[in-house]
PDB file of N, CA and C in Angstrom:
ATOM      1  N   UNK A   1       0.853  -1.173   0.000  1.00 80.00           N
ATOM      2  CA  UNK A   1       0.000   0.000   0.000  1.00 80.00           C
ATOM      3  C   UNK A   1       0.902   1.241   0.000  1.00 80.00           C
ATOM      4  N   UNK A   2       0.921   1.924  -1.092  1.00 87.00           N
ATOM      5  CA  UNK A   2       1.796   3.082  -1.270  1.00 87.00           C
ATOM      6  C   UNK A   2       1.557   4.157  -0.214  1.00 87.00           C
ATOM      7  N   UNK A   3       0.299   4.396   0.131  1.00 91.00           N
ATOM      8  CA  UNK A   3      -0.031   5.425   1.116  1.00 91.00           C
ATOM      9  C   UNK A   3       0.518   5.107   2.492  1.00 91.00           C
ATOM     10  N   UNK A   4       0.439   3.846   2.891  1.00 92.00           N
ATOM     11  CA  UNK A   4       0.936   3.445   4.210  1.00 92.00           C
ATOM     12  C   UNK A   4       2.463   3.494   4.250  1.00 92.00           C
ATOM     13  N   UNK A   5       3.106   3.086   3.172  1.00 91.00           N
ATOM     14  CA  UNK A   5       4.565   3.170   3.109  1.00 91.00           C
ATOM     15  C   UNK A   5       5.008   4.636   3.179  1.00 91.00           C
ATOM     16  N   UNK A   6       4.292   5.502   2.501  1.00 94.00           N
ATOM     17  CA  UNK A   6       4.579   6.941   2.555  1.00 94.00           C
ATOM     18  C   UNK A   6       4.444   7.447   3.988  1.00 94.00           C
ATOM     19  N   UNK A   7       3.404   7.009   4.696  1.00 95.00           N
ATOM     20  CA  UNK A   7       3.185   7.408   6.079  1.00 95.00           C
ATOM     21  C   UNK A   7       4.369   6.988   6.959  1.00 95.00           C
ATOM     22  N   UNK A   8       4.832   5.758   6.787  1.00 96.00           N
ATOM     23  CA  UNK A   8       5.959   5.252   7.575  1.00 96.00           C
ATOM     24  C   UNK A   8       7.226   6.057   7.285  1.00 96.00           C
ATOM     25  N   UNK A   9       7.533   6.243   6.006  1.00 96.00           N
ATOM     26  CA  UNK A   9       8.754   6.973   5.652  1.00 96.00           C
ATOM     27  C   UNK A   9       8.695   8.427   6.106  1.00 96.00           C
ATOM     28  N   UNK A  10       7.536   9.037   5.993  1.00 96.00           N
ATOM     29  CA  UNK A  10       7.368  10.410   6.466  1.00 96.00           C
ATOM     30  C   UNK A  10       7.630  10.475   7.968  1.00 96.00           C
ATOM     31  N   UNK A  11       7.110   9.512   8.712  1.00 94.00           N
ATOM     32  CA  UNK A  11       7.316   9.491  10.157  1.00 94.00           C
ATOM     33  C   UNK A  11       8.800   9.322  10.498  1.00 94.00           C
ATOM     34  N   UNK A  12       9.469   8.389   9.831  1.00 96.00           N
ATOM     35  CA  UNK A  12      10.880   8.140  10.127  1.00 96.00           C
ATOM     36  C   UNK A  12      11.750   9.355   9.786  1.00 96.00           C
ATOM     37  N   UNK A  13      11.490   9.976   8.643  1.00 96.00           N
ATOM     38  CA  UNK A  13      12.276  11.157   8.257  1.00 96.00           C
ATOM     39  C   UNK A  13      11.968  12.324   9.199  1.00 96.00           C
ATOM     40  N   UNK A  14      10.709  12.495   9.536  1.00 94.00           N
ATOM     41  CA  UNK A  14      10.331  13.566  10.469  1.00 94.00           C
ATOM     42  C   UNK A  14      11.045  13.384  11.801  1.00 94.00           C
ATOM     43  N   UNK A  15      11.054  12.155  12.333  1.00 92.00           N
ATOM     44  CA  UNK A  15      11.753  11.893  13.595  1.00 92.00           C
ATOM     45  C   UNK A  15      13.242  12.187  13.468  1.00 92.00           C
ATOM     46  N   UNK A  16      13.838  11.757  12.372  1.00 94.00           N
ATOM     47  CA  UNK A  16      15.273  11.984  12.165  1.00 94.00           C
ATOM     48  C   UNK A  16      15.573  13.481  12.146  1.00 94.00           C
ATOM     49  N   UNK A  17      14.761  14.237  11.443  1.00 93.00           N
ATOM     50  CA  UNK A  17      14.966  15.686  11.382  1.00 93.00           C
ATOM     51  C   UNK A  17      14.754  16.332  12.742  1.00 93.00           C
ATOM     52  N   UNK A  18      13.762  15.873  13.464  1.00 90.00           N
ATOM     53  CA  UNK A  18      13.429  16.436  14.774  1.00 90.00           C
ATOM     54  C   UNK A  18      14.579  16.242  15.775  1.00 90.00           C
ATOM     55  N   UNK A  19      15.250  15.096  15.701  1.00 89.00           N
ATOM     56  CA  UNK A  19      16.281  14.790  16.685  1.00 89.00           C
ATOM     57  C   UNK A  19      17.703  15.119  16.217  1.00 89.00           C
ATOM     58  N   UNK A  20      17.854  15.561  14.979  1.00 92.00           N
ATOM     59  CA  UNK A  20      19.179  15.910  14.476  1.00 92.00           C
ATOM     60  C   UNK A  20      19.421  17.400  14.678  1.00 92.00           C
ATOM     61  N   UNK A  21      20.501  17.755  15.346  1.00 91.00           N
ATOM     62  CA  UNK A  21      20.764  19.175  15.586  1.00 91.00           C
ATOM     63  C   UNK A  21      21.124  19.912  14.301  1.00 91.00           C
ATOM     64  N   UNK A  22      21.034  21.210  14.356  1.00 92.00           N
ATOM     65  CA  UNK A  22      21.423  22.054  13.229  1.00 92.00           C
ATOM     66  C   UNK A  22      22.847  21.702  12.808  1.00 92.00           C
ATOM     67  N   UNK A  23      23.055  21.572  11.514  1.00 94.00           N
ATOM     68  CA  UNK A  23      24.362  21.195  10.991  1.00 94.00           C
ATOM     69  C   UNK A  23      24.548  19.694  10.891  1.00 94.00           C
ATOM     70  N   UNK A  24      23.590  18.933  11.419  1.00 95.00           N
ATOM     71  CA  UNK A  24      23.645  17.474  11.332  1.00 95.00           C
ATOM     72  C   UNK A  24      23.200  16.994   9.965  1.00 95.00           C
ATOM     73  N   UNK A  25      23.042  15.700   9.849  1.00 96.00           N
ATOM     74  CA  UNK A  25      22.717  15.122   8.550  1.00 96.00           C
ATOM     75  C   UNK A  25      21.690  14.003   8.695  1.00 96.00           C
ATOM     76  N   UNK A  26      20.784  13.926   7.707  1.00 97.00           N
ATOM     77  CA  UNK A  26      19.812  12.839   7.602  1.00 97.00           C
ATOM     78  C   UNK A  26      19.953  12.251   6.209  1.00 97.00           C
ATOM     79  N   UNK A  27      20.145  10.941   6.140  1.00 97.00           N
ATOM     80  CA  UNK A  27      20.278  10.246   4.856  1.00 97.00           C
ATOM     81  C   UNK A  27      19.191   9.189   4.733  1.00 97.00           C
ATOM     82  N   UNK A  28      18.618   9.088   3.549  1.00 97.00           N
ATOM     83  CA  UNK A  28      17.626   8.059   3.240  1.00 97.00           C
ATOM     84  C   UNK A  28      18.176   7.257   2.076  1.00 97.00           C
ATOM     85  N   UNK A  29      18.108   5.957   2.189  1.00 97.00           N
ATOM     86  CA  UNK A  29      18.626   5.103   1.123  1.00 97.00           C
ATOM     87  C   UNK A  29      17.764   3.860   0.956  1.00 97.00           C
ATOM     88  N   UNK A  30      17.974   3.168  -0.144  1.00 96.00           N
ATOM     89  CA  UNK A  30      17.269   1.911  -0.395  1.00 96.00           C
ATOM     90  C   UNK A  30      18.202   0.990  -1.168  1.00 96.00           C
ATOM     91  N   UNK A  31      18.214  -0.281  -0.776  1.00 96.00           N
ATOM     92  CA  UNK A  31      19.024  -1.290  -1.443  1.00 96.00           C
ATOM     93  C   UNK A  31      18.219  -2.579  -1.541  1.00 96.00           C
ATOM     94  N   UNK A  32      18.524  -3.353  -2.566  1.00 94.00           N
ATOM     95  CA  UNK A  32      17.961  -4.696  -2.683  1.00 94.00           C
ATOM     96  C   UNK A  32      18.877  -5.591  -1.862  1.00 94.00           C
ATOM     97  N   UNK A  33      18.309  -6.252  -0.837  1.00 90.00           N
ATOM     98  CA  UNK A  33      19.119  -7.066   0.062  1.00 90.00           C
ATOM     99  C   UNK A  33      19.116  -8.540  -0.327  1.00 90.00           C
ATOM    100  N   UNK A  34      18.098  -8.966  -1.002  1.00 85.00           N
ATOM    101  CA  UNK A  34      17.960 -10.324  -1.536  1.00 85.00           C
ATOM    102  C   UNK A  34      17.171 -10.176  -2.823  1.00 85.00           C
ATOM    103  N   UNK A  35      17.104 -11.219  -3.627  1.00 87.00           N
ATOM    104  CA  UNK A  35      16.372 -11.063  -4.894  1.00 87.00           C
ATOM    105  C   UNK A  35      14.934 -10.559  -4.741  1.00 87.00           C
ATOM    106  N   UNK A  36      14.305 -10.873  -3.637  1.00 91.00           N
ATOM    107  CA  UNK A  36      12.905 -10.476  -3.466  1.00 91.00           C
ATOM    108  C   UNK A  36      12.684  -9.557  -2.263  1.00 91.00           C
ATOM    109  N   UNK A  37      13.752  -8.911  -1.772  1.00 94.00           N
ATOM    110  CA  UNK A  37      13.612  -8.039  -0.608  1.00 94.00           C
ATOM    111  C   UNK A  37      14.311  -6.710  -0.842  1.00 94.00           C
ATOM    112  N   UNK A  38      13.746  -5.676  -0.222  1.00 95.00           N
ATOM    113  CA  UNK A  38      14.326  -4.341  -0.290  1.00 95.00           C
ATOM    114  C   UNK A  38      14.456  -3.798   1.128  1.00 95.00           C
ATOM    115  N   UNK A  39      15.515  -3.036   1.352  1.00 97.00           N
ATOM    116  CA  UNK A  39      15.704  -2.405   2.653  1.00 97.00           C
ATOM    117  C   UNK A  39      15.828  -0.900   2.452  1.00 97.00           C
ATOM    118  N   UNK A  40      14.994  -0.170   3.175  1.00 97.00           N
ATOM    119  CA  UNK A  40      15.029   1.285   3.172  1.00 97.00           C
ATOM    120  C   UNK A  40      15.625   1.703   4.517  1.00 97.00           C
ATOM    121  N   UNK A  41      16.557   2.636   4.482  1.00 98.00           N
ATOM    122  CA  UNK A  41      17.167   3.093   5.730  1.00 98.00           C
ATOM    123  C   UNK A  41      17.030   4.603   5.873  1.00 98.00           C
ATOM    124  N   UNK A  42      16.842   5.027   7.106  1.00 98.00           N
ATOM    125  CA  UNK A  42      16.819   6.448   7.454  1.00 98.00           C
ATOM    126  C   UNK A  42      17.849   6.613   8.567  1.00 98.00           C
ATOM    127  N   UNK A  43      18.933   7.317   8.255  1.00 97.00           N
ATOM    128  CA  UNK A  43      20.048   7.481   9.189  1.00 97.00           C
ATOM    129  C   UNK A  43      20.179   8.948   9.571  1.00 97.00           C
ATOM    130  N   UNK A  44      20.425   9.197  10.854  1.00 96.00           N
ATOM    131  CA  UNK A  44      20.627  10.571  11.306  1.00 96.00           C
ATOM    132  C   UNK A  44      21.891  10.682  12.136  1.00 96.00           C
ATOM    133  N   UNK A  45      22.317  11.916  12.339  1.00 96.00           N
ATOM    134  CA  UNK A  45      23.488  12.180  13.171  1.00 96.00           C
ATOM    135  C   UNK A  45      23.060  12.837  14.483  1.00 96.00           C
ATOM    136  N   UNK A  46      21.881  12.457  14.947  1.00 92.00           N
ATOM    137  CA  UNK A  46      21.369  12.986  16.204  1.00 92.00           C
ATOM    138  C   UNK A  46      22.080  12.389  17.403  1.00 92.00           C
ATOM    139  N   UNK A  47      21.504  12.552  18.588  1.00 91.00           N
ATOM    140  CA  UNK A  47      22.164  12.131  19.817  1.00 91.00           C
ATOM    141  C   UNK A  47      22.215  10.616  20.021  1.00 91.00           C
ATOM    142  N   UNK A  48      21.450   9.873  19.258  1.00 92.00           N
ATOM    143  CA  UNK A  48      21.404   8.431  19.447  1.00 92.00           C
ATOM    144  C   UNK A  48      20.431   8.045  20.552  1.00 92.00           C
ATOM    145  N   UNK A  49      20.219   6.752  20.688  1.00 90.00           N
ATOM    146  CA  UNK A  49      19.254   6.230  21.654  1.00 90.00           C
ATOM    147  C   UNK A  49      20.000   5.322  22.620  1.00 90.00           C
ATOM    148  N   UNK A  50      19.845   5.541  23.927  1.00 90.00           N
ATOM    149  CA  UNK A  50      20.503   4.661  24.887  1.00 90.00           C
ATOM    150  C   UNK A  50      20.034   3.210  24.734  1.00 90.00           C
ATOM    151  N   UNK A  51      20.940   2.273  24.976  1.00 91.00           N
ATOM    152  CA  UNK A  51      20.626   0.847  24.848  1.00 91.00           C
ATOM    153  C   UNK A  51      19.428   0.457  25.706  1.00 91.00           C
ATOM    154  N   UNK A  52      19.269   1.071  26.857  1.00 89.00           N
ATOM    155  CA  UNK A  52      18.151   0.729  27.746  1.00 89.00           C
ATOM    156  C   UNK A  52      16.799   1.134  27.164  1.00 89.00           C
ATOM    157  N   UNK A  53      16.781   2.093  26.247  1.00 90.00           N
ATOM    158  CA  UNK A  53      15.534   2.541  25.624  1.00 90.00           C
ATOM    159  C   UNK A  53      15.188   1.749  24.363  1.00 90.00           C
ATOM    160  N   UNK A  54      16.169   1.146  23.723  1.00 89.00           N
ATOM    161  CA  UNK A  54      15.936   0.484  22.432  1.00 89.00           C
ATOM    162  C   UNK A  54      14.810  -0.554  22.455  1.00 89.00           C
ATOM    163  N   UNK A  55      14.705  -1.417  23.473  1.00 89.00           N
ATOM    164  CA  UNK A  55      13.625  -2.408  23.452  1.00 89.00           C
ATOM    165  C   UNK A  55      12.228  -1.800  23.568  1.00 89.00           C
ATOM    166  N   UNK A  56      12.139  -0.533  23.988  1.00 91.00           N
ATOM    167  CA  UNK A  56      10.842   0.091  24.254  1.00 91.00           C
ATOM    168  C   UNK A  56      10.388   1.084  23.187  1.00 91.00           C
ATOM    169  N   UNK A  57      11.275   1.485  22.280  1.00 90.00           N
ATOM    170  CA  UNK A  57      10.928   2.617  21.418  1.00 90.00           C
ATOM    171  C   UNK A  57       9.787   2.328  20.446  1.00 90.00           C
ATOM    172  N   UNK A  58       9.483   1.056  20.202  1.00 91.00           N
ATOM    173  CA  UNK A  58       8.369   0.722  19.312  1.00 91.00           C
ATOM    174  C   UNK A  58       7.070   0.474  20.087  1.00 91.00           C
ATOM    175  N   UNK A  59       7.103   0.662  21.410  1.00 90.00           N
ATOM    176  CA  UNK A  59       5.898   0.508  22.233  1.00 90.00           C
ATOM    177  C   UNK A  59       5.026   1.751  22.096  1.00 90.00           C
ATOM    178  N   UNK A  60       3.710   1.530  22.124  1.00 87.00           N
ATOM    179  CA  UNK A  60       2.782   2.665  22.067  1.00 87.00           C
ATOM    180  C   UNK A  60       2.978   3.573  23.274  1.00 87.00           C
ATOM    181  N   UNK A  61       2.938   4.865  23.035  1.00 74.00           N
ATOM    182  CA  UNK A  61       3.005   5.930  24.038  1.00 74.00           C
ATOM    183  C   UNK A  61       4.365   6.050  24.727  1.00 74.00           C
ATOM    184  N   UNK A  62       5.396   5.395  24.207  1.00 73.00           N
ATOM    185  CA  UNK A  62       6.701   5.482  24.856  1.00 73.00           C
ATOM    186  C   UNK A  62       7.493   6.667  24.314  1.00 73.00           C
ATOM    187  N   UNK A  63       7.975   7.481  25.225  1.00 73.00           N
ATOM    188  CA  UNK A  63       8.946   8.538  24.923  1.00 73.00           C
ATOM    189  C   UNK A  63      10.064   8.369  25.925  1.00 73.00           C
ATOM    190  N   UNK A  64      11.254   8.231  25.447  1.00 64.00           N
ATOM    191  CA  UNK A  64      12.397   7.994  26.329  1.00 64.00           C
ATOM    192  C   UNK A  64      12.570   9.096  27.344  1.00 64.00           C
ATOM    193  N   UNK A  65      13.137   8.761  28.503  1.00 53.00           N
ATOM    194  CA  UNK A  65      13.355   9.775  29.536  1.00 53.00           C
ATOM    195  C   UNK A  65      14.346  10.857  29.102  1.00 53.00           C
ATOM    196  N   UNK A  66      15.177  10.551  28.105  1.00 56.00           N
ATOM    197  CA  UNK A  66      16.152  11.543  27.654  1.00 56.00           C
ATOM    198  C   UNK A  66      15.581  12.467  26.581  1.00 56.00           C
ATOM    199  N   UNK A  67      14.338  12.225  26.174  1.00 56.00           N
ATOM    200  CA  UNK A  67      13.704  13.071  25.152  1.00 56.00           C
ATOM    201  C   UNK A  67      13.231  14.357  25.804  1.00 56.00           C
ATOM    202  N   UNK A  68      13.660  15.482  25.247  1.00 55.00           N
ATOM    203  CA  UNK A  68      13.290  16.775  25.825  1.00 55.00           C
ATOM    204  C   UNK A  68      11.826  17.085  25.531  1.00 55.00           C
ATOM    205  N   UNK A  69      11.203  17.905  26.368  1.00 53.00           N
ATOM    206  CA  UNK A  69       9.807  18.274  26.129  1.00 53.00           C
ATOM    207  C   UNK A  69       9.589  18.931  24.760  1.00 53.00           C
ATOM    208  N   UNK A  70      10.619  19.589  24.220  1.00 59.00           N
ATOM    209  CA  UNK A  70      10.502  20.249  22.916  1.00 59.00           C
ATOM    210  C   UNK A  70      10.320  19.251  21.779  1.00 59.00           C
ATOM    211  N   UNK A  71      10.879  18.062  21.922  1.00 57.00           N
ATOM    212  CA  UNK A  71      10.819  17.075  20.843  1.00 57.00           C
ATOM    213  C   UNK A  71       9.900  15.907  21.166  1.00 57.00           C
ATOM    214  N   UNK A  72       9.329  15.886  22.334  1.00 55.00           N
ATOM    215  CA  UNK A  72       8.459  14.775  22.748  1.00 55.00           C
ATOM    216  C   UNK A  72       7.160  14.802  21.948  1.00 55.00           C
ATOM    217  N   UNK A  73       6.774  13.646  21.441  1.00 61.00           N
ATOM    218  CA  UNK A  73       5.508  13.516  20.723  1.00 61.00           C
ATOM    219  C   UNK A  73       4.561  12.644  21.522  1.00 61.00           C
ATOM    220  N   UNK A  74       3.555  12.113  20.846  1.00 61.00           N
ATOM    221  CA  UNK A  74       2.569  11.267  21.514  1.00 61.00           C
ATOM    222  C   UNK A  74       3.095   9.864  21.785  1.00 61.00           C
ATOM    223  N   UNK A  75       4.195   9.500  21.156  1.00 70.00           N
ATOM    224  CA  UNK A  75       4.740   8.170  21.355  1.00 70.00           C
ATOM    225  C   UNK A  75       4.023   7.103  20.553  1.00 70.00           C
ATOM    226  N   UNK A  76       3.412   7.498  19.446  1.00 82.00           N
ATOM    227  CA  UNK A  76       2.669   6.541  18.617  1.00 82.00           C
ATOM    228  C   UNK A  76       3.301   6.294  17.256  1.00 82.00           C
ATOM    229  N   UNK A  77       4.104   7.204  16.771  1.00 87.00           N
ATOM    230  CA  UNK A  77       4.622   7.123  15.402  1.00 87.00           C
ATOM    231  C   UNK A  77       5.374   5.841  15.105  1.00 87.00           C
ATOM    232  N   UNK A  78       6.314   5.474  15.959  1.00 93.00           N
ATOM    233  CA  UNK A  78       7.096   4.266  15.699  1.00 93.00           C
ATOM    234  C   UNK A  78       6.259   3.000  15.877  1.00 93.00           C
ATOM    235  N   UNK A  79       5.359   3.005  16.864  1.00 93.00           N
ATOM    236  CA  UNK A  79       4.490   1.836  17.066  1.00 93.00           C
ATOM    237  C   UNK A  79       3.581   1.623  15.854  1.00 93.00           C
ATOM    238  N   UNK A  80       2.998   2.685  15.360  1.00 94.00           N
ATOM    239  CA  UNK A  80       2.128   2.585  14.181  1.00 94.00           C
ATOM    240  C   UNK A  80       2.944   2.163  12.967  1.00 94.00           C
ATOM    241  N   UNK A  81       4.115   2.755  12.805  1.00 95.00           N
ATOM    242  CA  UNK A  81       4.964   2.415  11.662  1.00 95.00           C
ATOM    243  C   UNK A  81       5.344   0.941  11.675  1.00 95.00           C
ATOM    244  N   UNK A  82       5.722   0.421  12.839  1.00 96.00           N
ATOM    245  CA  UNK A  82       6.108  -0.989  12.954  1.00 96.00           C
ATOM    246  C   UNK A  82       4.923  -1.894  12.594  1.00 96.00           C
ATOM    247  N   UNK A  83       3.734  -1.539  13.055  1.00 95.00           N
ATOM    248  CA  UNK A  83       2.536  -2.328  12.740  1.00 95.00           C
ATOM    249  C   UNK A  83       2.216  -2.301  11.244  1.00 95.00           C
ATOM    250  N   UNK A  84       2.318  -1.139  10.633  1.00 95.00           N
ATOM    251  CA  UNK A  84       2.022  -1.026   9.205  1.00 95.00           C
ATOM    252  C   UNK A  84       3.008  -1.840   8.371  1.00 95.00           C
ATOM    253  N   UNK A  85       4.272  -1.799   8.731  1.00 96.00           N
ATOM    254  CA  UNK A  85       5.274  -2.563   7.994  1.00 96.00           C
ATOM    255  C   UNK A  85       5.038  -4.059   8.184  1.00 96.00           C
ATOM    256  N   UNK A  86       4.696  -4.483   9.397  1.00 96.00           N
ATOM    257  CA  UNK A  86       4.414  -5.901   9.657  1.00 96.00           C
ATOM    258  C   UNK A  86       3.215  -6.377   8.831  1.00 96.00           C
ATOM    259  N   UNK A  87       2.199  -5.533   8.690  1.00 93.00           N
ATOM    260  CA  UNK A  87       1.024  -5.898   7.883  1.00 93.00           C
ATOM    261  C   UNK A  87       1.378  -6.114   6.416  1.00 93.00           C
ATOM    262  N   UNK A  88       2.494  -5.530   5.983  1.00 93.00           N
ATOM    263  CA  UNK A  88       2.954  -5.687   4.602  1.00 93.00           C
ATOM    264  C   UNK A  88       4.030  -6.765   4.481  1.00 93.00           C
ATOM    265  N   UNK A  89       4.175  -7.583   5.529  1.00 94.00           N
ATOM    266  CA  UNK A  89       5.122  -8.690   5.484  1.00 94.00           C
ATOM    267  C   UNK A  89       6.562  -8.291   5.733  1.00 94.00           C
ATOM    268  N   UNK A  90       6.765  -7.130   6.350  1.00 96.00           N
ATOM    269  CA  UNK A  90       8.115  -6.645   6.577  1.00 96.00           C
ATOM    270  C   UNK A  90       8.436  -6.446   8.034  1.00 96.00           C
ATOM    271  N   UNK A  91       9.546  -5.768   8.281  1.00 97.00           N
ATOM    272  CA  UNK A  91       9.956  -5.484   9.650  1.00 97.00           C
ATOM    273  C   UNK A  91      10.571  -4.094   9.731  1.00 97.00           C
ATOM    274  N   UNK A  92      10.519  -3.527  10.923  1.00 97.00           N
ATOM    275  CA  UNK A  92      11.116  -2.227  11.214  1.00 97.00           C
ATOM    276  C   UNK A  92      12.055  -2.428  12.386  1.00 97.00           C
ATOM    277  N   UNK A  93      13.303  -1.996  12.232  1.00 97.00           N
ATOM    278  CA  UNK A  93      14.292  -2.154  13.295  1.00 97.00           C
ATOM    279  C   UNK A  93      15.150  -0.902  13.387  1.00 97.00           C
ATOM    280  N   UNK A  94      15.989  -0.861  14.423  1.00 96.00           N
ATOM    281  CA  UNK A  94      16.837   0.304  14.645  1.00 96.00           C
ATOM    282  C   UNK A  94      18.212  -0.141  15.116  1.00 96.00           C
ATOM    283  N   UNK A  95      19.204   0.640  14.743  1.00 96.00           N
ATOM    284  CA  UNK A  95      20.559   0.509  15.254  1.00 96.00           C
ATOM    285  C   UNK A  95      20.946   1.891  15.755  1.00 96.00           C
ATOM    286  N   UNK A  96      21.363   1.971  17.017  1.00 94.00           N
ATOM    287  CA  UNK A  96      21.658   3.284  17.572  1.00 94.00           C
ATOM    288  C   UNK A  96      22.560   3.149  18.785  1.00 94.00           C
ATOM    289  N   UNK A  97      23.289   4.207  19.048  1.00 90.00           N
ATOM    290  CA  UNK A  97      24.107   4.321  20.248  1.00 90.00           C
ATOM    291  C   UNK A  97      24.255   5.796  20.578  1.00 90.00           C
ATOM    292  N   UNK A  98      24.253   6.134  21.861  1.00 91.00           N
ATOM    293  CA  UNK A  98      24.426   7.535  22.239  1.00 91.00           C
ATOM    294  C   UNK A  98      25.689   8.132  21.617  1.00 91.00           C
ATOM    295  N   UNK A  99      25.517   9.317  21.056  1.00 91.00           N
ATOM    296  CA  UNK A  99      26.626  10.023  20.440  1.00 91.00           C
ATOM    297  C   UNK A  99      26.934   9.601  19.013  1.00 91.00           C
ATOM    298  N   UNK A 100      26.199   8.614  18.498  1.00 93.00           N
ATOM    299  CA  UNK A 100      26.488   8.103  17.153  1.00 93.00           C
ATOM    300  C   UNK A 100      25.268   8.111  16.234  1.00 93.00           C
ATOM    301  N   UNK A 101      24.186   8.752  16.620  1.00 94.00           N
ATOM    302  CA  UNK A 101      23.008   8.814  15.774  1.00 94.00           C
ATOM    303  C   UNK A 101      22.242   7.516  15.760  1.00 94.00           C
ATOM    304  N   UNK A 102      21.254   7.453  14.876  1.00 96.00           N
ATOM    305  CA  UNK A 102      20.380   6.287  14.762  1.00 96.00           C
ATOM    306  C   UNK A 102      20.149   5.968  13.299  1.00 96.00           C
ATOM    307  N   UNK A 103      19.949   4.683  13.027  1.00 97.00           N
ATOM    308  CA  UNK A 103      19.534   4.258  11.695  1.00 97.00           C
ATOM    309  C   UNK A 103      18.340   3.334  11.858  1.00 97.00           C
ATOM    310  N   UNK A 104      17.254   3.694  11.198  1.00 97.00           N
ATOM    311  CA  UNK A 104      16.052   2.857  11.175  1.00 97.00           C
ATOM    312  C   UNK A 104      16.020   2.109   9.849  1.00 97.00           C
ATOM    313  N   UNK A 105      15.693   0.820   9.917  1.00 98.00           N
ATOM    314  CA  UNK A 105      15.672  -0.041   8.742  1.00 98.00           C
ATOM    315  C   UNK A 105      14.260  -0.570   8.514  1.00 98.00           C
ATOM    316  N   UNK A 106      13.755  -0.385   7.304  1.00 97.00           N
ATOM    317  CA  UNK A 106      12.489  -0.964   6.878  1.00 97.00           C
ATOM    318  C   UNK A 106      12.832  -2.056   5.882  1.00 97.00           C
ATOM    319  N   UNK A 107      12.524  -3.298   6.238  1.00 96.00           N
ATOM    320  CA  UNK A 107      12.759  -4.439   5.345  1.00 96.00           C
ATOM    321  C   UNK A 107      11.415  -4.920   4.832  1.00 96.00           C
ATOM    322  N   UNK A 108      11.282  -4.979   3.502  1.00 95.00           N
ATOM    323  CA  UNK A 108      10.020  -5.345   2.869  1.00 95.00           C
ATOM    324  C   UNK A 108      10.231  -6.320   1.721  1.00 95.00           C
ATOM    325  N   UNK A 109       9.217  -7.145   1.463  1.00 94.00           N
ATOM    326  CA  UNK A 109       9.260  -7.928   0.235  1.00 94.00           C
ATOM    327  C   UNK A 109       9.233  -6.972  -0.961  1.00 94.00           C
ATOM    328  N   UNK A 110       9.991  -7.281  -2.000  1.00 83.00           N
ATOM    329  CA  UNK A 110      10.077  -6.395  -3.162  1.00 83.00           C
ATOM    330  C   UNK A 110       8.841  -6.487  -4.055  1.00 83.00           C
ATOM    331  N   UNK A 111       8.034  -7.488  -3.883  1.00 74.00           N
ATOM    332  CA  UNK A 111       6.855  -7.644  -4.750  1.00 74.00           C
ATOM    333  C   UNK A 111       5.588  -7.303  -4.041  1.00 74.00           C
TER     334      UNK A 111
END
């Protein structure tokens, strides 16, 4: 569903921009990882996510304790995005460490 994929990518890019300081960088890319799979990545140079928060960031209504009130949202974007990707036979994951930014990966069937 093109509209739902657009919603997910918009959310991931919006989050990356929101958490990346001025002068930072946000990159979006896509690669074929297997003959029938594609991976879309959204990488930022923001503050990164502490390891203790990583298991919770896809939970509904979760905002990490290190998230400032200026950037805090409802805590639904990542949970909704993960559900939408799962409904399309894919997965949403993250790689992050404090001080090294974050990369979100959307893995989907290519067909």
